[in-house]
XYZ file of C-alpha atoms in Angstrom:
698
model
C -30.679 -23.283 -57.725
C -30.114 -19.922 -59.362
C -33.312 -18.135 -60.394
C -32.771 -17.570 -64.127
C -35.774 -15.238 -64.279
C -33.999 -12.536 -62.322
C -33.547 -9.388 -64.385
C -30.543 -7.163 -63.885
C -31.244 -3.481 -63.157
C -30.873 -1.206 -66.154
C -30.026 2.409 -65.335
C -31.474 5.310 -67.283
C -29.179 7.005 -69.769
C -29.101 10.771 -69.302
C -26.163 12.040 -71.355
C -23.897 14.730 -69.941
C -21.225 16.152 -72.219
C -17.700 17.047 -71.071
C -15.140 18.715 -73.284
C -11.453 19.448 -72.685
C -8.408 19.552 -74.998
C -10.854 19.515 -77.966
C -11.962 16.047 -76.853
C -15.607 15.283 -76.087
C -16.691 12.658 -73.552
C -20.335 11.736 -73.068
C -21.216 10.323 -69.660
C -24.637 8.657 -69.633
C -24.588 8.111 -65.881
C -23.254 11.354 -64.435
C -26.710 11.838 -62.898
C -25.864 9.211 -60.253
C -23.655 11.666 -58.399
C -25.178 13.023 -55.175
C -23.819 15.568 -52.726
C -23.434 14.748 -49.036
C -26.391 17.012 -48.351
C -28.560 15.042 -50.752
C -27.484 11.684 -49.310
C -28.183 12.787 -45.753
C -31.371 14.768 -46.380
C -34.362 13.827 -44.252
C -36.652 14.244 -47.262
C -34.856 13.087 -50.442
C -35.354 15.033 -53.665
C -36.274 13.297 -56.929
C -32.687 12.693 -58.048
C -31.645 11.344 -54.658
C -34.567 8.927 -54.575
C -33.721 7.760 -58.077
C -30.076 7.098 -57.235
C -30.762 5.390 -53.916
C -33.453 3.232 -55.510
C -31.020 2.162 -58.225
C -28.396 1.164 -55.643
C -31.033 -0.782 -53.716
C -32.130 -2.528 -56.926
C -28.544 -3.626 -57.498
C -28.396 -4.931 -53.928
C -31.652 -6.832 -54.446
C -30.347 -8.312 -57.696
C -27.171 -9.519 -55.976
C -29.175 -10.912 -53.075
C -31.500 -12.773 -55.416
C -28.635 -14.123 -57.509
C -26.757 -15.405 -54.452
C -29.861 -16.546 -52.585
C -29.073 -20.195 -53.265
C -25.753 -19.656 -51.411
C -27.231 -18.127 -48.241
C -26.695 -21.234 -46.130
C -23.192 -21.667 -47.565
C -22.360 -18.033 -46.750
C -23.505 -18.594 -43.167
C -21.407 -21.747 -42.934
C -18.342 -19.982 -44.311
C -18.878 -17.072 -41.917
C -19.124 -19.434 -38.954
C -16.055 -21.289 -40.198
C -14.043 -18.046 -40.397
C -15.368 -16.857 -37.063
C -14.529 -20.249 -35.572
C -10.837 -19.764 -36.358
C -10.698 -16.538 -34.353
C -9.879 -16.503 -30.670
C -12.823 -14.363 -29.621
C -11.580 -13.617 -26.114
C -8.248 -12.323 -27.347
C -5.904 -9.589 -26.202
C -2.847 -7.804 -27.543
C 0.633 -8.154 -26.129
C 0.934 -5.389 -23.505
C 3.248 -2.519 -24.372
C 4.735 -0.132 -21.851
C 4.599 3.629 -22.156
C 5.264 6.238 -19.517
C 4.746 3.914 -16.557
C 1.669 2.072 -17.821
C 1.091 -1.174 -19.692
C -1.526 -0.760 -22.424
C -3.639 -3.686 -23.616
C -6.347 -4.044 -26.268
C -8.688 -6.963 -25.760
C -11.811 -8.577 -27.191
C -14.477 -10.530 -25.343
C -16.514 -13.470 -26.613
C -19.295 -12.280 -28.909
C -18.113 -8.659 -28.969
C -17.643 -6.814 -32.258
C -15.344 -4.094 -30.943
C -12.206 -3.792 -28.822
C -11.845 -2.769 -25.187
C -8.867 -0.531 -24.411
C -7.318 -1.029 -20.977
C -4.158 -0.267 -19.021
C -2.333 -1.320 -15.863
C -0.103 0.915 -13.798
C 3.468 -0.141 -13.043
C 3.272 -3.864 -13.733
C 1.006 -6.484 -15.243
C -0.204 -7.646 -11.842
C -1.831 -4.271 -11.159
C -5.580 -3.711 -11.358
C -6.988 -3.289 -14.847
C -8.305 0.140 -15.761
C -10.804 0.224 -18.634
C -10.186 3.273 -20.772
C -12.756 2.651 -23.530
C -15.244 -0.157 -24.085
C -16.051 0.458 -27.733
C -18.865 -2.100 -27.633
C -20.820 0.099 -25.217
C -19.939 3.242 -27.134
C -21.063 1.731 -30.458
C -24.557 0.787 -29.264
C -27.198 2.247 -31.564
C -24.775 2.827 -34.443
C -24.570 0.833 -37.686
C -20.968 1.971 -37.999
C -18.588 3.030 -35.245
C -14.879 3.740 -35.354
C -12.799 4.954 -32.427
C -9.348 6.195 -33.340
C -6.464 8.463 -32.467
C -6.159 7.468 -28.815
C -3.584 9.786 -27.199
C -2.827 9.936 -23.475
C -1.422 13.079 -21.848
C 2.072 13.052 -20.370
C 0.720 12.993 -16.799
C -1.446 9.969 -17.764
C -4.648 11.673 -16.590
C -6.445 12.457 -19.848
C -6.965 10.915 -23.270
C -7.915 12.390 -26.626
C -9.963 10.144 -28.907
C -11.837 10.482 -32.203
C -15.203 9.006 -33.217
C -16.584 8.410 -36.726
C -20.145 7.047 -37.000
C -20.567 7.592 -40.747
C -17.429 5.937 -42.197
C -16.420 9.045 -44.080
C -13.221 9.460 -42.040
C -14.443 12.704 -40.530
C -13.916 12.265 -36.813
C -15.257 14.228 -33.872
C -12.595 14.706 -31.188
C -13.312 14.327 -27.496
C -11.209 14.337 -24.317
C -11.763 11.909 -21.462
C -10.704 12.536 -17.866
C -9.293 9.111 -17.040
C -9.255 9.742 -13.298
C -12.889 10.876 -13.059
C -14.107 8.684 -15.947
C -15.914 11.645 -17.491
C -15.898 13.293 -20.930
C -15.025 16.974 -21.261
C -17.641 19.221 -22.843
C -15.461 20.095 -25.828
C -16.355 18.313 -29.072
C -14.338 19.186 -32.161
C -15.889 18.171 -35.464
C -14.437 17.363 -38.889
C -10.977 16.240 -37.765
C -8.628 13.465 -38.889
C -9.333 11.620 -35.649
C -6.367 12.300 -33.385
C -4.688 14.952 -31.300
C -1.212 15.525 -29.871
C -0.593 16.730 -26.330
C 1.907 19.389 -25.390
C 3.848 18.661 -22.213
C 1.677 20.979 -20.071
C -1.119 18.347 -20.111
C -3.762 20.918 -21.024
C -2.852 22.043 -24.548
C -3.225 19.836 -27.586
C -2.967 20.201 -31.350
C -5.212 18.603 -33.944
C -5.880 18.523 -37.695
C -9.082 19.662 -39.389
C -10.287 18.837 -42.882
C -11.618 20.976 -45.686
C -15.378 20.311 -45.424
C -15.747 19.803 -49.199
C -12.560 18.066 -50.383
C -11.802 16.437 -46.994
C -8.147 17.399 -47.460
C -6.449 17.742 -44.062
C -5.358 21.355 -44.312
C -5.287 23.119 -40.924
C -3.565 22.510 -37.586
C -5.363 23.990 -34.575
C -4.374 24.481 -30.949
C -6.889 23.850 -28.184
C -6.618 24.507 -24.452
C -8.782 22.358 -22.191
C -11.562 24.300 -20.547
C -11.836 26.886 -23.302
C -14.402 27.093 -26.071
C -13.596 25.323 -29.330
C -14.518 28.583 -31.080
C -11.419 30.135 -29.493
C -9.054 27.550 -30.988
C -6.166 29.067 -32.903
C -4.984 28.017 -36.356
C -1.238 27.487 -35.927
C -0.679 26.357 -39.518
C -2.698 26.282 -42.717
C -1.550 24.288 -45.737
C -2.650 26.372 -48.705
C -1.081 24.246 -51.427
C -3.936 21.985 -52.546
C -1.524 19.219 -53.538
C -0.340 18.900 -49.910
C -2.013 17.582 -46.762
C -0.940 18.039 -43.137
C -0.776 16.190 -39.845
C 0.643 16.801 -36.380
C 2.650 14.354 -34.268
C 5.148 14.199 -31.427
C 8.709 12.918 -31.428
C 9.368 9.646 -29.612
C 11.606 11.637 -27.257
C 8.575 13.796 -26.294
C 10.755 16.868 -26.832
C 9.164 18.137 -30.042
C 5.772 18.715 -31.592
C 5.964 18.144 -35.342
C 3.733 19.432 -38.140
C 4.195 17.471 -41.342
C 3.144 18.654 -44.804
C 3.262 15.997 -47.476
C 2.509 15.361 -51.122
C 3.459 12.426 -53.328
C 6.876 13.871 -54.155
C 7.704 16.353 -51.409
C 7.625 16.795 -47.642
C 8.150 19.631 -45.194
C 8.248 19.703 -41.398
C 7.805 22.326 -38.717
C 8.943 21.751 -35.142
C 8.207 23.273 -31.731
C 9.484 22.339 -28.279
C 6.648 20.450 -26.577
C 7.340 22.345 -23.338
C 6.468 25.616 -25.092
C 3.083 25.118 -26.779
C 2.523 28.854 -27.162
C 5.705 29.294 -29.167
C 6.027 29.403 -32.930
C 6.729 26.373 -35.082
C 9.900 26.704 -37.153
C 10.508 25.142 -40.559
C 12.923 22.212 -40.428
C 13.778 22.257 -44.142
C 11.693 24.182 -46.642
C 9.852 22.041 -49.168
C 11.424 21.400 -52.529
C 10.014 19.553 -55.498
C 11.179 15.899 -55.410
C 12.805 16.240 -51.952
C 11.307 13.774 -49.486
C 12.425 13.439 -45.905
C 11.216 12.315 -42.481
C 12.718 13.152 -39.094
C 13.393 11.486 -35.736
C 14.904 13.178 -32.672
C 17.733 11.713 -30.580
C 19.702 13.738 -28.006
C 21.367 16.681 -29.787
C 20.492 15.576 -33.305
C 17.685 14.915 -35.713
C 18.019 11.840 -37.909
C 16.668 12.235 -41.417
C 15.468 9.540 -43.806
C 15.697 11.187 -47.219
C 16.114 10.874 -50.969
C 18.364 13.956 -51.048
C 21.015 14.103 -53.797
C 19.412 11.422 -55.931
C 19.181 8.792 -53.177
C 16.312 7.010 -54.911
C 16.148 4.206 -52.330
C 16.715 6.688 -49.480
C 19.616 7.168 -47.110
C 20.038 8.200 -43.480
C 21.485 11.575 -42.490
C 21.668 13.632 -39.302
C 21.881 17.253 -38.267
C 22.078 19.250 -35.042
C 18.847 20.405 -33.424
C 19.870 24.048 -33.998
C 20.830 23.819 -37.690
C 18.222 21.781 -39.499
C 18.429 23.053 -43.102
C 19.635 20.498 -45.648
C 23.086 22.076 -46.110
C 23.856 20.940 -42.545
C 22.843 17.299 -43.049
C 25.601 14.694 -42.631
C 25.476 11.175 -44.041
C 25.064 8.282 -41.587
C 24.087 5.432 -43.918
C 24.743 5.855 -47.610
C 22.319 5.228 -50.422
C 22.379 1.711 -51.894
C 21.065 0.777 -55.320
C 19.798 -2.631 -54.173
C 18.424 -1.759 -50.710
C 15.337 0.326 -49.977
C 15.612 2.050 -46.576
C 11.998 2.100 -45.359
C 12.002 3.189 -41.723
C 14.034 3.623 -38.536
C 13.504 3.295 -34.780
C 15.694 5.034 -32.237
C 16.647 3.630 -28.841
C 19.091 4.830 -26.200
C 21.875 2.481 -27.298
C 20.686 1.264 -30.693
C 19.513 2.370 -34.088
C 17.117 -0.052 -35.782
C 16.623 0.114 -39.543
C 13.903 -1.474 -41.651
C 15.183 -2.303 -45.121
C 13.912 -4.168 -48.172
C 16.162 -6.228 -50.444
C 14.982 -8.338 -53.392
C 11.429 -7.748 -52.213
C 11.927 -9.038 -48.662
C 11.839 -7.212 -45.314
C 15.082 -6.986 -43.341
C 15.612 -5.634 -39.820
C 19.077 -4.226 -39.133
C 20.327 -3.488 -35.611
C 23.229 -1.094 -35.097
C 24.780 0.128 -31.825
C 25.401 3.830 -31.630
C 28.988 3.171 -30.505
C 29.627 1.042 -33.600
C 30.421 -2.204 -31.733
C 27.467 -4.128 -33.217
C 25.806 -4.112 -36.625
C 23.778 -7.158 -37.671
C 20.534 -8.365 -39.290
C 17.809 -10.483 -37.744
C 17.766 -13.898 -39.465
C 14.643 -14.890 -41.426
C 14.542 -18.276 -43.153
C 11.407 -18.565 -45.297
C 11.385 -17.977 -49.034
C 8.725 -15.271 -48.792
C 7.447 -13.624 -45.595
C 6.511 -10.376 -43.870
C 8.357 -8.769 -40.934
C 8.156 -5.337 -39.351
C 9.092 -3.383 -36.244
C 6.351 -2.278 -33.850
C 6.084 1.299 -32.544
C 8.288 0.522 -29.507
C 7.404 3.682 -27.529
C 9.971 3.050 -24.766
C 13.302 4.740 -25.444
C 15.581 3.415 -22.709
C 15.362 -0.327 -23.378
C 17.433 -3.130 -24.885
C 14.303 -4.877 -26.160
C 12.886 -4.358 -29.617
C 9.470 -5.743 -30.471
C 8.794 -6.923 -34.000
C 6.222 -8.981 -35.852
C 6.768 -11.907 -38.199
C 4.499 -14.041 -40.353
C 4.375 -15.685 -43.758
C 1.706 -17.158 -45.977
C 1.950 -20.426 -44.006
C 3.091 -19.111 -40.612
C 0.602 -17.287 -38.344
C 1.624 -13.931 -36.905
C 4.047 -13.817 -34.004
C 4.924 -10.897 -31.749
C 8.554 -11.252 -30.711
C 10.670 -9.395 -28.159
C 14.325 -9.395 -29.185
C 17.156 -8.485 -26.827
C 19.547 -6.361 -28.856
C 22.390 -6.964 -26.376
C 22.548 -10.748 -26.128
C 20.465 -11.442 -29.277
C 18.039 -13.688 -27.441
C 14.381 -13.618 -28.371
C 11.121 -14.369 -26.637
C 7.915 -15.029 -28.519
C 5.293 -13.009 -26.662
C 2.367 -14.213 -28.696
C 1.596 -16.542 -31.559
C -1.644 -16.109 -33.433
C -3.953 -18.951 -32.505
C -5.915 -20.537 -35.336
C -8.843 -22.268 -33.691
C -11.172 -24.871 -35.146
C -8.756 -27.776 -34.818
C -8.037 -28.123 -38.527
C -5.020 -25.883 -39.154
C -1.515 -27.333 -39.323
C 1.081 -25.191 -41.071
C 2.807 -28.343 -42.282
C -0.153 -28.967 -44.602
C 0.557 -25.848 -46.665
C 3.272 -24.807 -49.061
C 4.435 -21.294 -49.891
C 6.749 -20.345 -52.734
C 7.853 -17.409 -54.822
C 8.202 -17.448 -58.585
C 9.514 -14.823 -60.986
C 7.635 -13.847 -64.128
C 9.171 -12.292 -67.215
C 7.157 -9.159 -67.994
C 6.751 -8.086 -71.602
C 9.420 -5.364 -71.291
C 12.005 -7.711 -69.759
C 11.463 -6.887 -66.086
C 11.063 -9.759 -63.637
C 7.952 -9.633 -61.443
C 7.662 -11.739 -58.285
C 4.543 -13.726 -57.388
C 4.095 -15.219 -53.902
C 1.863 -18.300 -53.725
C 0.355 -20.517 -51.061
C -1.684 -23.708 -51.332
C -2.298 -26.980 -49.570
C 0.348 -29.582 -50.258
C -2.340 -32.030 -51.355
C -3.752 -29.614 -53.949
C -3.094 -30.887 -57.456
C -1.683 -28.116 -59.640
C -3.115 -28.336 -63.151
C -5.461 -26.572 -65.527
C -8.437 -27.482 -63.315
C -6.990 -25.783 -60.203
C -8.755 -22.589 -59.093
C -6.314 -19.758 -58.392
C -7.052 -16.313 -56.929
C -4.504 -13.646 -57.883
C -4.457 -10.507 -55.740
C -2.597 -7.216 -56.196
C -2.697 -3.500 -55.428
C 0.119 -1.724 -57.280
C -0.126 2.001 -56.464
C 1.249 4.722 -54.177
C 4.376 2.680 -53.493
C 2.288 0.514 -51.145
C 3.754 -2.979 -50.969
C 1.595 -6.039 -50.267
C 3.834 -8.471 -48.393
C 3.372 -12.232 -48.217
C 1.460 -12.468 -44.953
C -0.822 -14.918 -43.162
C -4.616 -14.879 -43.231
C -7.019 -17.114 -41.318
C -9.894 -16.242 -43.650
C -7.836 -17.308 -46.673
C -7.805 -20.877 -45.316
C -11.433 -21.096 -46.437
C -10.213 -21.016 -50.033
C -7.035 -23.044 -49.553
C -8.840 -25.894 -47.816
C -11.233 -26.117 -50.773
C -8.471 -26.477 -53.326
C -7.672 -22.884 -54.251
C -4.200 -21.493 -54.798
C -3.824 -17.940 -53.463
C -1.243 -15.666 -55.070
C -0.002 -12.096 -54.687
C 1.498 -10.364 -57.727
C 4.189 -7.887 -56.596
C 3.645 -5.615 -59.566
C 5.084 -2.223 -60.398
C 3.520 0.702 -58.576
C 4.568 -0.871 -55.259
C 8.053 -0.610 -53.738
C 8.602 -4.373 -53.638
C 11.849 -4.017 -55.573
C 12.730 -0.566 -54.272
C 11.692 2.935 -55.100
C 12.355 2.567 -58.858
C 9.711 -0.189 -58.879
C 7.208 2.445 -57.769
C 8.443 5.136 -60.160
C 8.041 2.655 -63.019
C 4.353 2.143 -62.210
C 2.848 5.620 -61.961
C 2.114 8.721 -64.056
C 3.014 8.037 -67.698
C 4.229 4.536 -66.786
C 1.031 3.484 -64.998
C 0.136 0.898 -67.629
C 3.089 -1.212 -66.418
C 0.992 -1.996 -63.338
C -1.738 -3.511 -65.484
C 0.482 -5.341 -67.958
C 2.542 -6.797 -65.083
C -0.611 -8.315 -63.604
C -1.709 -9.672 -66.975
C 1.751 -11.126 -67.637
C 1.714 -12.807 -64.218
C -1.711 -14.237 -65.032
C -0.498 -15.623 -68.353
C 2.639 -17.104 -66.774
C 0.647 -18.869 -64.047
C -1.503 -20.404 -66.774
C 1.559 -21.354 -68.833
C 3.146 -23.004 -65.772
C -0.033 -25.085 -65.343
C -0.969 -23.651 -61.953
C -4.440 -22.976 -63.393
C -6.251 -22.063 -66.624
C -8.444 -19.263 -67.937
C -11.547 -21.142 -66.779
C -10.314 -21.243 -63.203
C -8.277 -18.047 -62.764
C -9.746 -15.313 -60.545
C -8.564 -11.824 -59.697
C -9.170 -9.517 -56.744
C -8.201 -5.962 -55.819
C -9.561 -2.996 -53.910
C -9.489 0.805 -54.225
C -6.527 1.528 -56.544
C -6.396 -2.264 -56.828
C -9.987 -2.006 -58.050
C -8.707 0.278 -60.799
C -6.302 -2.534 -61.641
C -9.236 -4.963 -61.855
C -11.124 -2.615 -64.165
C -8.120 -2.165 -66.442
C -7.279 -5.864 -66.792
C -10.816 -6.929 -67.660
C -10.950 -4.283 -70.374
C -7.578 -5.416 -71.736
C -7.781 -9.226 -71.338
C -11.210 -10.313 -70.089
C -10.702 -13.823 -71.473
C -8.025 -14.610 -68.856
C -10.386 -14.612 -65.864
C -13.463 -16.565 -64.869
C -14.313 -14.166 -62.069
C -13.160 -10.880 -60.558
C -13.858 -9.125 -57.249
C -13.366 -5.351 -57.368
C -13.734 -3.712 -53.957
C -14.396 0.059 -53.724
C -12.831 0.402 -57.198
C -11.333 3.659 -58.482
C -12.560 3.340 -62.063
C -13.675 6.766 -63.310
C -10.164 8.172 -63.327
C -10.559 10.964 -65.877
C -13.661 12.516 -64.293
C -12.332 12.248 -60.758
C -8.916 13.690 -61.539
C -10.552 16.618 -63.355
C -12.759 17.452 -60.362
C -10.804 19.195 -57.606
C -13.822 19.268 -55.274
C -13.576 15.495 -54.804
C -11.591 14.266 -51.787
C -8.008 13.257 -52.615
C -7.967 14.617 -56.180
C -5.511 17.508 -55.841
C -3.140 15.513 -53.680
C -2.887 12.777 -56.292
C -1.737 14.661 -59.366
C 1.788 13.332 -58.758
C 0.469 9.766 -58.684
C -1.796 9.765 -61.739
C -1.032 13.062 -63.464
C -3.193 16.155 -63.874
C -5.541 15.635 -66.844
C -5.743 19.392 -67.339
C -2.397 18.727 -69.022
C -3.252 17.214 -72.423
C -0.507 14.565 -72.292
C -1.794 13.185 -68.986
C -5.403 13.486 -70.090
C -4.799 11.332 -73.134
C -2.745 8.754 -71.219
C -5.250 8.418 -68.358
C -8.127 8.175 -70.814
C -6.361 5.257 -72.518
C -6.573 3.091 -69.371
C -9.398 4.545 -67.235
C -11.722 1.532 -66.783
C -14.975 3.482 -67.107
C -13.844 5.219 -70.284
C -12.706 1.970 -71.914
C -15.722 -0.265 -71.415
C -16.520 -1.779 -74.789
C -18.608 -4.469 -76.450
C -17.040 -7.732 -75.294
C -17.660 -10.608 -72.907
C -16.538 -9.665 -69.424
C -15.727 -12.121 -66.608
C -18.158 -12.778 -63.795
C -17.790 -9.656 -61.684
C -18.602 -8.704 -58.088
C -18.218 -5.008 -57.273
C -18.498 -3.684 -53.721
C -18.790 -0.091 -52.535
C -20.033 2.069 -49.662
C -22.475 4.951 -49.955
C -20.370 7.160 -47.645
C -16.978 6.326 -49.124
C -14.730 9.415 -49.058
C -11.817 7.743 -50.844
C -13.589 6.373 -53.904
C -17.041 7.883 -54.242
C -19.852 5.329 -54.594
C -20.908 6.724 -57.986
C -17.747 5.445 -59.681
C -18.604 1.729 -59.298
C -22.325 2.481 -59.747
C -21.703 4.189 -63.107
C -19.235 1.470 -64.070
C -21.604 -1.448 -63.624
C -24.383 0.432 -65.410
C -22.121 0.955 -68.425
C -20.792 -2.613 -68.293
C -24.352 -3.970 -68.436
C -25.011 -2.159 -71.714
C -21.805 -3.359 -73.406
C -21.397 -6.858 -71.951
C -21.906 -9.461 -74.700
C -21.552 -12.626 -72.626
C -23.671 -14.521 -70.115
C -21.355 -13.976 -67.161
C -22.938 -12.234 -64.184
C -22.230 -8.605 -63.280
C -23.084 -7.937 -59.642
C -22.716 -5.024 -57.232
C -23.314 -4.470 -53.554
C -23.506 -1.033 -51.948
C -23.262 -0.891 -48.182
C -25.732 1.908 -47.491
C -24.265 2.573 -44.028
C -20.486 2.551 -44.492
C -17.580 3.881 -46.511
C -14.190 2.867 -47.875
C -13.201 0.372 -45.195
C -16.448 -1.557 -45.073
C -18.057 -2.747 -41.855
C -16.549 -1.582 -38.560
C -17.333 -4.621 -36.416
C -14.959 -7.575 -36.691
C -17.760 -10.093 -37.329
C -19.663 -7.876 -39.770
C -16.440 -7.570 -41.778
C -16.188 -11.374 -41.870
C -19.690 -11.577 -43.364
C -18.492 -9.398 -46.250
C -15.473 -11.656 -46.804
C -17.695 -14.741 -46.662
C -19.935 -13.275 -49.384
C -16.956 -12.455 -51.622
C -15.403 -15.895 -51.184
C -18.687 -17.727 -51.755
C -19.111 -15.760 -55.001
C -15.819 -17.324 -56.159
C -16.522 -20.770 -54.734
C -19.941 -20.805 -56.398
C -18.304 -20.142 -59.773
C -16.205 -23.250 -59.123
C -19.381 -25.159 -58.233
C -18.007 -25.723 -54.753
C -21.050 -25.785 -52.512
C -19.775 -26.811 -49.099
């Protein structure tokens, strides 16, 4: 039973006044903000102790409230874990003479990276056993694995704090030793030049964490001698470095929300100077891929809102030399391309669904891969080999587990290399139904909702339904499969994804219509989908739940301010809720790069608009739904103090009896736990919070 004597933490009010545009805001909880130095200090000061104690009190309150579900959480965790093939491995992919494989062993939290030379019958070479490397760490992330052209060395990045600040190392794969060089505060990866001794990497601003400098390092030299080859001084842009699939070019990319710019250098000449491909212009976006004597350019040039494909010679790369290859189409979003020796492969999106188009360079073939389900997710893998007739792609839907498929572009035959195994003996895809409905939004737009549920689930006002969405940055949530979701479906839940504005589900205009001064469309779309699901008798207000994370957590905060009566419970993960304060503070990671997404509140028009929807600024006296908020102390994307301030303010204004709960992971950041089983424990807690509200106890 729930202990009704548990008292919720009440945070002190220490008003701080902010004034801009002749408007005064009073923030009672600004004191919760700590610097990295304060958080990591060996001897905490008074403020640090006060903040950390408050977060721990919230954790204790959540733990006490959910104590009666501890056994259920363990059961759900074991159930989720039991569906996973623990001794699993990826489909091998071939690159530069080696087959690379990622595998897991029974009981292990982390992957093991291996390779085999020449063919799959060769001896296995272990490159990195992350389980051994992670020993002694509460959090451990290995990323950016990059092997030199001669296959003898590998760059890799390590983050043990979960703040996405990686230390770069180089491993000698032949001697199985680590070079002395350690490069701190990087994005986690490096790119080799073709001399096998020079590599390029990206460093971050130590305060804002904006990736702003590209360095060159030569093995065997001191890191202090590394040369800055490019610095991005525009605070609204970030940078990265990569290599063309052809291995001919090193590429430095500068990007903002609305503009891109590239610099290129022959990978055989690492001491040369990078040259600008096409100088940045406001509202001009493009990406490049090299093939023989040309670069192929995916771009929105000349008003191509949904993007088109162009090409230009390797010598003349400025936009006046670009020639059209595939024209812009109003009803087709061109998302990506892959280049092969004989084929061009295009990833498109029409009416919300992924399409894969295959086109021979000589023009003799041009066709689409056939997909049959009403709603699904499909995408092309990296396919590092250039001279091949085989393209590898992935396919899944809300009822169909993931498959990795090799497709022969010549004879159009396909071979399923791997189907995701769902263990436990209870899953049969024939027991589930997936569908897509269209909702009339209040301004006349039609918004798609993808749903999945067991066929034996009765759809009525007593049916619990969890509605998920994200709705920002043009990031589209496709209708994909989840083994953990079966925990809800098998207990009578409907799971739904609202494809709201702010994504690119219906093309680039769908994104443009859900940002800046149109951001509220994201929130009203979600609310209108919620109301339509209730009207169609899929559920009712007493059994409707909502979930979103990060910018999707902003969505959760907005909808419960606007229509709290629609939802019985909400899960807001690492929620971006203090939008005005964050967007006014350019020392916070991500802020300057996001003015084109949210607007710059130093401009009065944007300030007023953001303030109208910012969840923290719009908390008011009303009954809020049952709420579970999750965050991480070291989160660099959404700082922990945003959700901490939010729940403190909600507690003061909440007029109902519904529970407001928060959990802060004191060891991790934006992505949560790093181990695959630890992450499942977090999901089990979130799901049991919802199941408990439905009085489902087993």
